[in-house]
PDB file of C-alpha atoms in Angstrom:
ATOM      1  CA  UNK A 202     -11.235  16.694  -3.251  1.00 90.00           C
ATOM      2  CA  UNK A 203     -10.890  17.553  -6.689  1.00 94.00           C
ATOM      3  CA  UNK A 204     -10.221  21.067  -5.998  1.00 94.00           C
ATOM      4  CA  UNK A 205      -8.140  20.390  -3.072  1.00 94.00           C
ATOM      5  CA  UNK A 206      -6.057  18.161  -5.990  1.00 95.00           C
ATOM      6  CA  UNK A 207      -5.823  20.823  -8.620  1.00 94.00           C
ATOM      7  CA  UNK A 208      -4.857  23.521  -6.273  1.00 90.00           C
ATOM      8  CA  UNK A 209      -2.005  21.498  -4.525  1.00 91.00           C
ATOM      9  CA  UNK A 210      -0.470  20.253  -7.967  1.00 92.00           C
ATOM     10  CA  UNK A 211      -0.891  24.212  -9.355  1.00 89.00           C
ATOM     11  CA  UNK A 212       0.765  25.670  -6.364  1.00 88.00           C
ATOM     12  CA  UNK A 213       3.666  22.380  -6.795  1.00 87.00           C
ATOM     13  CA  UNK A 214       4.086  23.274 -10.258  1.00 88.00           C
ATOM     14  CA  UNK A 215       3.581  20.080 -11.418  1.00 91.00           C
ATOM     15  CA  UNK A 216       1.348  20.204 -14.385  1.00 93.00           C
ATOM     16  CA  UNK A 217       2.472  19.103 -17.508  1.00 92.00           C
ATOM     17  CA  UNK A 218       4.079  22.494 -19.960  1.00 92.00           C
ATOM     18  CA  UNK A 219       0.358  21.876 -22.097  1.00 93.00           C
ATOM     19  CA  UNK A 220      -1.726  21.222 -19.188  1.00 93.00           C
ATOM     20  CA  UNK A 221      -0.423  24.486 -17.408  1.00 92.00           C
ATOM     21  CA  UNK A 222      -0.719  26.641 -21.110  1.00 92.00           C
ATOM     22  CA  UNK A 223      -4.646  25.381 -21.533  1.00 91.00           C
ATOM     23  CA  UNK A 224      -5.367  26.512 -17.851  1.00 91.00           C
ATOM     24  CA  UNK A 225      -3.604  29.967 -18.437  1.00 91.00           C
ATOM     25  CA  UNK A 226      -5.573  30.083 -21.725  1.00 89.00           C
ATOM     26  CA  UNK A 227      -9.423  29.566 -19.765  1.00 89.00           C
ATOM     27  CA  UNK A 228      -8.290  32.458 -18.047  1.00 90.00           C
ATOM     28  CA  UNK A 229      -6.929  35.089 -20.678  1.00 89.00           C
ATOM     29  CA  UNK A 230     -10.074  33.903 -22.913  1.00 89.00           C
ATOM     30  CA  UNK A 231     -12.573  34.701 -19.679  1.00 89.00           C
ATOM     31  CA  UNK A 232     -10.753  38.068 -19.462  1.00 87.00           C
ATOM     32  CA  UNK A 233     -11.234  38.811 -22.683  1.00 87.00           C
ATOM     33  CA  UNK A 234     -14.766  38.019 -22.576  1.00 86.00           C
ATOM     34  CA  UNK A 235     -15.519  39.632 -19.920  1.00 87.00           C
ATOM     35  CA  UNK A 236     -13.869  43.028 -21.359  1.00 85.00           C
ATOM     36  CA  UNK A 237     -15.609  42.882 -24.589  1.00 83.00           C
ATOM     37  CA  UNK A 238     -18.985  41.298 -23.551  1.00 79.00           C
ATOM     38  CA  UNK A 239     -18.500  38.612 -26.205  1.00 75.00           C
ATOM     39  CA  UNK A 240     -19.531  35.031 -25.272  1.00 73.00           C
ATOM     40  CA  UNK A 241     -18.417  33.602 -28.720  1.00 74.00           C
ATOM     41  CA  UNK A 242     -14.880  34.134 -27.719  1.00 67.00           C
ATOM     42  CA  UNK A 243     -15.185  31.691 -25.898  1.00 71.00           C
ATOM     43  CA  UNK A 244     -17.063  28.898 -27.994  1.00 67.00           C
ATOM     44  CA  UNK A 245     -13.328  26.791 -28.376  1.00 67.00           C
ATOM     45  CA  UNK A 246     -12.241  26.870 -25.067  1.00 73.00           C
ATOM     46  CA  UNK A 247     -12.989  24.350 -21.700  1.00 83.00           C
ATOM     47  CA  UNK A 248     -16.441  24.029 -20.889  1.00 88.00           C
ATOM     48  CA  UNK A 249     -14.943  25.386 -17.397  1.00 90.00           C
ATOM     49  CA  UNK A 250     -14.233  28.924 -18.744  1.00 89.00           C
ATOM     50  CA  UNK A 251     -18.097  29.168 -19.634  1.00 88.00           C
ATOM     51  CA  UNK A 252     -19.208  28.167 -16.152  1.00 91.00           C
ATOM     52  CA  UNK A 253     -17.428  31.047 -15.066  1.00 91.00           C
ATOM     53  CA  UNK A 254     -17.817  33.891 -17.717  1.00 88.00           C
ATOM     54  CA  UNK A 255     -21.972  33.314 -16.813  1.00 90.00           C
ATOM     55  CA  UNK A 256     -21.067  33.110 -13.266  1.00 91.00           C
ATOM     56  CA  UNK A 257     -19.678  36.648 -13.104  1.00 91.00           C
ATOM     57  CA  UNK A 258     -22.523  37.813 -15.007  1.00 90.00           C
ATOM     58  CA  UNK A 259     -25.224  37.212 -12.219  1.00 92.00           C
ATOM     59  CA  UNK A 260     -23.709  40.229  -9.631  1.00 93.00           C
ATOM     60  CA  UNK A 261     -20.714  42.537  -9.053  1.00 92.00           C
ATOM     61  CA  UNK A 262     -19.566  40.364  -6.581  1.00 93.00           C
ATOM     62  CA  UNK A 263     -19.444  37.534  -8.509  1.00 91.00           C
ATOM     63  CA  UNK A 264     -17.827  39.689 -11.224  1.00 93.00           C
ATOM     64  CA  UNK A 265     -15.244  40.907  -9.065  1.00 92.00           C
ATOM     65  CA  UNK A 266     -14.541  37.375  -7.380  1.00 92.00           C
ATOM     66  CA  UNK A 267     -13.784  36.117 -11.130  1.00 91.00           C
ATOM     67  CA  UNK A 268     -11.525  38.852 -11.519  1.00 91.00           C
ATOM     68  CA  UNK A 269      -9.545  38.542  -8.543  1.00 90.00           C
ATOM     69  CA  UNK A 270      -9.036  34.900  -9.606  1.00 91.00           C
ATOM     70  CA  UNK A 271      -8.286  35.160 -12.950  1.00 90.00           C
ATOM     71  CA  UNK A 272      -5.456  37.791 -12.011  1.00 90.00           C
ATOM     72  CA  UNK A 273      -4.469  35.392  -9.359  1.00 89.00           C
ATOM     73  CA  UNK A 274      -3.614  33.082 -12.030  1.00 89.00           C
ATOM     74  CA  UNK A 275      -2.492  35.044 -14.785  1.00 89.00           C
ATOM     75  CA  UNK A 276       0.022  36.760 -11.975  1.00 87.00           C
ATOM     76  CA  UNK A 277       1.065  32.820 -10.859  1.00 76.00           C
ATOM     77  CA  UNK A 278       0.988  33.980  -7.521  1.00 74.00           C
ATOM     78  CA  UNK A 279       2.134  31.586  -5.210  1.00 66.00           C
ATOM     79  CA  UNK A 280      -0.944  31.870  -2.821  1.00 76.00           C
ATOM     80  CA  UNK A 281      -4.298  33.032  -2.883  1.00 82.00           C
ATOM     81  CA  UNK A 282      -7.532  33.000  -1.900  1.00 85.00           C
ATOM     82  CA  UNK A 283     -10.514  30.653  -3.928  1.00 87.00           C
ATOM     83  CA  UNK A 284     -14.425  31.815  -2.979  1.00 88.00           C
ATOM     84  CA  UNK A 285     -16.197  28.890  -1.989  1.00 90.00           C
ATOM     85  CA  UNK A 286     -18.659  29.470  -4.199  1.00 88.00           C
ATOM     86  CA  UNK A 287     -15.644  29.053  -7.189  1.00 92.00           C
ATOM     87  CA  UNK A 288     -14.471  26.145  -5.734  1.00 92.00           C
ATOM     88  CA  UNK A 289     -16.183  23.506  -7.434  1.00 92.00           C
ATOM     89  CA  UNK A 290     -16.060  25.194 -10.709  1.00 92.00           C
ATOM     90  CA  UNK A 291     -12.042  25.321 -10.430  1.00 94.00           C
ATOM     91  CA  UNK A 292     -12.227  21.733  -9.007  1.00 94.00           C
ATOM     92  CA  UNK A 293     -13.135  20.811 -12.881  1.00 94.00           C
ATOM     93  CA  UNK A 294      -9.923  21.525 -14.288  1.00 94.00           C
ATOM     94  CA  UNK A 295      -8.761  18.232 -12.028  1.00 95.00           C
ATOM     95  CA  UNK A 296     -11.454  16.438 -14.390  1.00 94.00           C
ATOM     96  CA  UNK A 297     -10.151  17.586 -17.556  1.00 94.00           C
ATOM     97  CA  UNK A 298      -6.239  17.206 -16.513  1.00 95.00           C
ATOM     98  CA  UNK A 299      -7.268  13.156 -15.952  1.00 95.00           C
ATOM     99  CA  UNK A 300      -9.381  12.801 -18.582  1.00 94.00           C
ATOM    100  CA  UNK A 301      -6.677  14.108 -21.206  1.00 94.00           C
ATOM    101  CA  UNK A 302      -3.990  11.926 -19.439  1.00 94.00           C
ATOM    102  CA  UNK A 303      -6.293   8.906 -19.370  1.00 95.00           C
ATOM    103  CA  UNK A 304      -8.374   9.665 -23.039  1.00 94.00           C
ATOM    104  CA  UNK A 305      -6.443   7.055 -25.209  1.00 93.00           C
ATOM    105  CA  UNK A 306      -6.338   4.147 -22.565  1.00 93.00           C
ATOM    106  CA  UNK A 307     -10.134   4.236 -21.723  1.00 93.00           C
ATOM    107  CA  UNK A 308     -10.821   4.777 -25.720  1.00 94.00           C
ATOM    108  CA  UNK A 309      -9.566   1.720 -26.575  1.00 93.00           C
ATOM    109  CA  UNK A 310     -11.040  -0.343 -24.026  1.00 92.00           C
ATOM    110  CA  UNK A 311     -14.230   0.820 -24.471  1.00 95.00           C
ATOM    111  CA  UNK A 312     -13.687   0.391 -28.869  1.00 95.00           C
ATOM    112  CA  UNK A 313     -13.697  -3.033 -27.855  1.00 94.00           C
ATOM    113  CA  UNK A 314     -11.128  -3.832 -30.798  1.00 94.00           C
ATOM    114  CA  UNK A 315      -8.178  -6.416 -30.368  1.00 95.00           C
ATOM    115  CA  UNK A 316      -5.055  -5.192 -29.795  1.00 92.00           C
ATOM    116  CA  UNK A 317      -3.022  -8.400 -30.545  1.00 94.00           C
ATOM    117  CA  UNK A 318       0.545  -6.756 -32.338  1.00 92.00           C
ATOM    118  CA  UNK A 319       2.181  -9.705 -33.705  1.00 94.00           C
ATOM    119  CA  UNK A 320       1.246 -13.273 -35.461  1.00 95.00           C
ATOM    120  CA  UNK A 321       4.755 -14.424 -34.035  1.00 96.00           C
ATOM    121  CA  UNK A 322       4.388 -16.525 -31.046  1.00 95.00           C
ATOM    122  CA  UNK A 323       7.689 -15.548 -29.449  1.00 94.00           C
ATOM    123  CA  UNK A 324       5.825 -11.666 -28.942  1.00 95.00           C
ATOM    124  CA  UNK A 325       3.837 -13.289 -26.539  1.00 96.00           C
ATOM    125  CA  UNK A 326       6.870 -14.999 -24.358  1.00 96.00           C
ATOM    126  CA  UNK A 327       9.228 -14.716 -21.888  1.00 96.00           C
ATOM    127  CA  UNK A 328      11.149 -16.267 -19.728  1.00 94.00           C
ATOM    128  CA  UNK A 329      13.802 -15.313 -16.908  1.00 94.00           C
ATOM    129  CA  UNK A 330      17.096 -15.515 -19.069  1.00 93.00           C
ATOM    130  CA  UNK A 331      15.495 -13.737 -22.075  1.00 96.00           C
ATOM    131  CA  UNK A 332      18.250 -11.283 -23.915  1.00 96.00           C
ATOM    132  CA  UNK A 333      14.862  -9.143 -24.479  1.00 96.00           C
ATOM    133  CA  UNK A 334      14.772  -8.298 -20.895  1.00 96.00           C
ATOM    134  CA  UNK A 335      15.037  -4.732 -20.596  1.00 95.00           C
ATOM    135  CA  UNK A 336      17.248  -3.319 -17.646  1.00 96.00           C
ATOM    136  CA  UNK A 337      15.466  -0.444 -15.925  1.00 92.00           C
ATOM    137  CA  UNK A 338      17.296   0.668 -12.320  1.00 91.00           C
ATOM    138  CA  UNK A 339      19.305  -0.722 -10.129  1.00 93.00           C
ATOM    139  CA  UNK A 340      20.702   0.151  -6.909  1.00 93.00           C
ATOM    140  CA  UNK A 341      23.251  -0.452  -4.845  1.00 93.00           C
ATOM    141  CA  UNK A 342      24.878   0.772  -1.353  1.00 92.00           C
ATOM    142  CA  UNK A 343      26.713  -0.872   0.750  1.00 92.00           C
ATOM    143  CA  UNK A 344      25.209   1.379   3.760  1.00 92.00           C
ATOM    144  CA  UNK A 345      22.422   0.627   3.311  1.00 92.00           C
ATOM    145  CA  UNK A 346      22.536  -3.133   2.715  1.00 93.00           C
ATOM    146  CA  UNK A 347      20.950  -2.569  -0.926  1.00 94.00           C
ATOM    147  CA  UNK A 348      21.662  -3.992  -3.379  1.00 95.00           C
ATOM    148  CA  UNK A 349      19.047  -5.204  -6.272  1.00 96.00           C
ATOM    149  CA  UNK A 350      18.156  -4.850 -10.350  1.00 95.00           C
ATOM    150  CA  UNK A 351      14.853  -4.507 -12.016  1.00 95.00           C
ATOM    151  CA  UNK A 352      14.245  -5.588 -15.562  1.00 96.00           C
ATOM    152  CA  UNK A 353      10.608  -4.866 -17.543  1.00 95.00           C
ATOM    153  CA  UNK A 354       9.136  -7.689 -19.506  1.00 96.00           C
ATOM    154  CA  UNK A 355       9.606  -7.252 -23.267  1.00 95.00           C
ATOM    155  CA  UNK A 356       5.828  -6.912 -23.899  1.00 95.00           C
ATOM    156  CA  UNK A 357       4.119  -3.686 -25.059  1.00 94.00           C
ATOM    157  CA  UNK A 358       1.572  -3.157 -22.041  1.00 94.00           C
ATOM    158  CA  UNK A 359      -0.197  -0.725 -21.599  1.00 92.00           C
ATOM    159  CA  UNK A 360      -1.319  -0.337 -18.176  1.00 93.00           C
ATOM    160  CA  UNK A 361       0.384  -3.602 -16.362  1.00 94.00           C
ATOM    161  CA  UNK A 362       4.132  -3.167 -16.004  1.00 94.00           C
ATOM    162  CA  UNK A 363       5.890  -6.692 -14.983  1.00 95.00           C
ATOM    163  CA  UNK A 364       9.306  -6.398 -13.785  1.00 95.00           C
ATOM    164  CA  UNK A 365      11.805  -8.938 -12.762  1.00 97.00           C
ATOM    165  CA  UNK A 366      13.829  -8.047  -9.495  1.00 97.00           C
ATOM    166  CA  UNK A 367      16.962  -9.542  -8.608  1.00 97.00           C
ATOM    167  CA  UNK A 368      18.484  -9.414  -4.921  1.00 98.00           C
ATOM    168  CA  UNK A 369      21.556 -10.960  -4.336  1.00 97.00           C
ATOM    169  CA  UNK A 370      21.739 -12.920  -1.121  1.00 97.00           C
ATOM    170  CA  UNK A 371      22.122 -11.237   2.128  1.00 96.00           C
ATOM    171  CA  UNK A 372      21.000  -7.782   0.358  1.00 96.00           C
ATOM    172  CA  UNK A 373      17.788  -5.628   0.223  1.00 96.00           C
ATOM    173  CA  UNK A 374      15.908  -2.905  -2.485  1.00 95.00           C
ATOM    174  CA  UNK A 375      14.527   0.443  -0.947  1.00 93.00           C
ATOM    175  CA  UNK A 376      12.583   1.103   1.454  1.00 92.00           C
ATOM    176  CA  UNK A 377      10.310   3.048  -0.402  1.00 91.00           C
ATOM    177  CA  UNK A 378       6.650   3.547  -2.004  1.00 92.00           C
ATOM    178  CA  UNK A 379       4.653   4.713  -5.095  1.00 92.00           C
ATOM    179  CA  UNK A 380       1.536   5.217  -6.469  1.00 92.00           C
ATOM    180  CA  UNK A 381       0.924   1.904  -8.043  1.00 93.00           C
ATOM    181  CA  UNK A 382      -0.291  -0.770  -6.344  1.00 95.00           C
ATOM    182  CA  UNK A 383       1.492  -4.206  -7.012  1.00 97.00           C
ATOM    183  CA  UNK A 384       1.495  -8.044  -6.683  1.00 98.00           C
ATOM    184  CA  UNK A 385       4.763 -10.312  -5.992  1.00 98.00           C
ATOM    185  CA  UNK A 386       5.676 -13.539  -7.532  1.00 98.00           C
ATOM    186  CA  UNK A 387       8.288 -15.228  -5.579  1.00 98.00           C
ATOM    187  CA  UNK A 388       9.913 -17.239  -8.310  1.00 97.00           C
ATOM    188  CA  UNK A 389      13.175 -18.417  -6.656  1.00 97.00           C
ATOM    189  CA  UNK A 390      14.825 -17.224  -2.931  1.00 97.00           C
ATOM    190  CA  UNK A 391      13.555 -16.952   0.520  1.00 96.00           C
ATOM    191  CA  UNK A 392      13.167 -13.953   2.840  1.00 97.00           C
ATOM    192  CA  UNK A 393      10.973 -11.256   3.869  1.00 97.00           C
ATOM    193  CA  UNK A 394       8.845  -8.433   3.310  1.00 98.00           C
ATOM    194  CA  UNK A 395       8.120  -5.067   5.188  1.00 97.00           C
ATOM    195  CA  UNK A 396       4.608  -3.434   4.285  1.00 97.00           C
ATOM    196  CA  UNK A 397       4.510  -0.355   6.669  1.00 96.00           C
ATOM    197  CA  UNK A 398       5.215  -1.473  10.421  1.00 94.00           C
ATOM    198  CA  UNK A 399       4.229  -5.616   9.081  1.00 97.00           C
ATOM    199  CA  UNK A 400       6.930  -7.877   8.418  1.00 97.00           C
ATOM    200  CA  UNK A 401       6.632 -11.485   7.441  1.00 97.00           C
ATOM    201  CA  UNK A 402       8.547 -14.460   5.958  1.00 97.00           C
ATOM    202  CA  UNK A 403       8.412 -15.491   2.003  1.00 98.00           C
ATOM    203  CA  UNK A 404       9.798 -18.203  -0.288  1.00 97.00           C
ATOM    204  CA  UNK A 405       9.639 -19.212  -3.604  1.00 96.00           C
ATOM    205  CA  UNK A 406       6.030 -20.154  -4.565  1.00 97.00           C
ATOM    206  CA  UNK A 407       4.715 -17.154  -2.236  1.00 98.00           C
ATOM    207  CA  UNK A 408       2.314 -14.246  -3.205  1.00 98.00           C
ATOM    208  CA  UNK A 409       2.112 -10.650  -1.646  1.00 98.00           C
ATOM    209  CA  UNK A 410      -0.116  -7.770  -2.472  1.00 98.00           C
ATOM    210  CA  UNK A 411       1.778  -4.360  -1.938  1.00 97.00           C
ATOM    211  CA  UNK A 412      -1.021  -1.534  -2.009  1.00 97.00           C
ATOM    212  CA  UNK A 413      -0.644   2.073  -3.144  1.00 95.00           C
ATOM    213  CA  UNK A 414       1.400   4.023  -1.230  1.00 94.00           C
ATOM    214  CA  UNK A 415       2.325   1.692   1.192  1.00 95.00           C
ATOM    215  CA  UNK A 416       6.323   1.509   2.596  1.00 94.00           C
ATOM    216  CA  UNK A 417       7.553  -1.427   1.356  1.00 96.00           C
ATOM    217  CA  UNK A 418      11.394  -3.118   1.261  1.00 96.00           C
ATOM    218  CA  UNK A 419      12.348  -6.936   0.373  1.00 97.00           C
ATOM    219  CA  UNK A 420      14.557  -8.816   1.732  1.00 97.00           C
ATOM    220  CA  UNK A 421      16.609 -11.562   0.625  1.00 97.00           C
ATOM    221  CA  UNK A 422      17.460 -13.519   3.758  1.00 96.00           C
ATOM    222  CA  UNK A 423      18.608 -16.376   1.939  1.00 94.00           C
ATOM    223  CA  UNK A 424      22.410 -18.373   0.944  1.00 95.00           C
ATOM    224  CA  UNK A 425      20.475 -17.785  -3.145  1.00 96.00           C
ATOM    225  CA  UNK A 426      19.619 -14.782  -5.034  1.00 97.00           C
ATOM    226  CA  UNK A 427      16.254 -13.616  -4.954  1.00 98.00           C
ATOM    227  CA  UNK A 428      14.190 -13.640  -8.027  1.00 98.00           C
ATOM    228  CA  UNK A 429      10.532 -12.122  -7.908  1.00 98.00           C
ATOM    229  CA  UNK A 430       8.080 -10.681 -10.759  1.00 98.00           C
ATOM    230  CA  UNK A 431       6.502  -7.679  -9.670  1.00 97.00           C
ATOM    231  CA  UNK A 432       3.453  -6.843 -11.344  1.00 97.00           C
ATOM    232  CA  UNK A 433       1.984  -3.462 -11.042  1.00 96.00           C
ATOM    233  CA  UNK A 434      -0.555  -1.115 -12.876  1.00 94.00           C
ATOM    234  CA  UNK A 435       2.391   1.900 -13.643  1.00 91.00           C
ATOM    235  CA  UNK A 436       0.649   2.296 -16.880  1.00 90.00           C
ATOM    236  CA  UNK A 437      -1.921   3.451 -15.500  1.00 92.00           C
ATOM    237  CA  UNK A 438      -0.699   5.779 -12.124  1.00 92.00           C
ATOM    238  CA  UNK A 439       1.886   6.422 -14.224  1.00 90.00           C
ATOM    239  CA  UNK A 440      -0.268   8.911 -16.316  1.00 91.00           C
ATOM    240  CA  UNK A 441      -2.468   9.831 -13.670  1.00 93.00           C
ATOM    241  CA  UNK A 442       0.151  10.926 -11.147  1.00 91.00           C
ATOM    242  CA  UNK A 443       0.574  14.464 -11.303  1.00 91.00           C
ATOM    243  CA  UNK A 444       4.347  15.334 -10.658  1.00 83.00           C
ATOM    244  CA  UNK A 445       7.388  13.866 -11.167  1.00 78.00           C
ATOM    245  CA  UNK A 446       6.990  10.259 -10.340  1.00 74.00           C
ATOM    246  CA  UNK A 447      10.013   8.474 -10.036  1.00 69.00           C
ATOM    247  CA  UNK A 448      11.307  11.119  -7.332  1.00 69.00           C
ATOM    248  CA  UNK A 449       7.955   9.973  -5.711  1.00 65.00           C
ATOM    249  CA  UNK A 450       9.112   6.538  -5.767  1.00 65.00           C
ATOM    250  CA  UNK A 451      12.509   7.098  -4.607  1.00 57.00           C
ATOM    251  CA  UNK A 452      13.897   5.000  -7.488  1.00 51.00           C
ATOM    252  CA  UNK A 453      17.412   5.506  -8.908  1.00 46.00           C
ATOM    253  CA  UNK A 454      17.605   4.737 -12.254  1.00 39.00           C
ATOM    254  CA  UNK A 455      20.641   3.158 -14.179  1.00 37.00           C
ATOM    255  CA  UNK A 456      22.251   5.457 -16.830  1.00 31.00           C
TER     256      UNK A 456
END
C-alpha cells in the first residue's frame, strides 16, 4: 500500500515543491555514491537512499535495477517499471512524506505540555452571531438548488475544524466528499441528509456521522434556515492528503 501510495501521488505530481526536491536528492546522492564508491556521501541523506546504495552492492543485477530506477526518476518519466524486490524500499518514501507532514502535530501531543493561548475567557467562546466568525466558502446556483455558507469557529485548532453552515430554506450544499471524516450538530432547521445511496430525515437537536470519503449533500427541507456545526478532523487530513485538497472536495471558495 505504501508503495502503491507514493507511486500514484509521484506519477500525479502532487508532492509538495520540498517533498519532490528531497526525493530527487536520495537519488542524485545514490548516483553519486555509486560512481565514486563513497558511502559517506551519503551519511546526511534519508535512511532510504542507504537501503538502496547497499542493495546494489550485493550483484550486478541489483546494481543495474538501482540504476534503471534512479534514471527513471532523475528523467521524471511518466511511467516505469519498479522491481519487486525495490518495492518496499521505495514504499518508505510514503513514510517519510507523512511523517514530515504530521512531525509537529504528533510532537506536541506526545510533549504532553498545555497548549492553553490566552488567560481571556472570551478565547475560549463562541456563539452563532459572533463578529469573530470567519467566512470560508459559499456557494450558490440556482441549477442546482444550492445555495449555503460556511463559517470556521474563531479558535486556533489544530486538528478539529468546526464550521457553521447556513442553508437557506428550500436550498441545498454540494453533493460532494473529502477526506475528513465529520460529525453534524443540527442547531436550528429541519430536513435531510444523503450519505451515499442513504437518505434520512433531521431536525434541530439531531446528530449524524459523515465518514471519509463518503457522498454527502444536506438539505434544508424546511419554511427556516438551516443552521448546523460541522465538526471535522481537516487539521489533520488536511496535512496528510497528498494533492490539492479542496479540488478533492469540490468546494468553491469565496474570494
Amino acid at each position: 500500500m505504501r508503495f502503491e501510495l507514493f507511486m500514484k501521488s509521484w506519477k500525479a505530481k502532487s508532492l509538495s515543491e520540498d517533498e519532490y526536491s528531497n526525493v530527487i536528492g536520495v537519488f542524485a546522492a545514490l548516483n553519486n555514491a555509486i560512481d565514486n564508491d563513497d558511502f559517506n556521501e551519503l551519511e546526511t541523506t534519508s535512511p532510504i537512499c542507504s537501503a538502496l546504495y547497499f542493495y546494489a552492492l550485493q550483484s550486478d543485477k541489483n546494481l543495474s535495477e538501482v540504476r534503471n530506477l534512479s534514471q527513471a526518476f532523475l528523467s521524471e518519466e511518466p511511467d516505469f517499471f519498479v522491481p519487486n524486490n525495490l518495492k518496499r524500499l521505495i514504499g518508505q518514501f510514503w513514510i517519510e512524506i507523512q511523517y514530515g507532514r504530521l512531525e509537529a502535530q504528533t510532537n506536541k501531543i506526545n510533549l504532553k505540555e498545555s497548549l492553553t493561548h490566552s488567560t481571556s475567557p472570551t478565547d475560549y467562546l463562541s456563539y452563532l452571531n459572533d463578529t469573530r466568525l470567519n467566512p470560508i466558502y459559499a456557494n450558490k446556483s440556482d441549477k442546482l438548488n444550492i445555495d449555503f455558507c460556511v463559517s470556521s469557529l474563531p479558535f486556533p485548532l489544530e486538528v478539529l475544524d468546526p464550521r457553521i453552515v447556513k442553508i437557506p430554506a428550500g436550498k441545498s450544499n454540494e453533493y460532494h466528499k473529502h477526506a475528513h471524516e465529520t460529525v453534524f450538530i443540527f442547531i436550528q432547521g429541519n430536513g435531510r441528509v444523503k450519505i451515499d445511496d442513504l437518505i434520512f430525515e433531521v431536525q434541530s437537536g439531531n446528530f449524524v456521522f459523515i465518514p471519509r470519503w463518503c457522498m454527502h449533500q444536506t438539505i434544508n427541507s424546511g419554511e427556516t434556515e438551516m443552521i448546523f456545526l460541522a465538526v471535522a478532523d481537516f487539521g489533520l487530513t488536511g496535512k496528510s492528503f497528498v494533492g490539492n485538497y479542496l479540488k478533492t472536495a469540490r468546494l468553491k471558495q469565496t474570494s
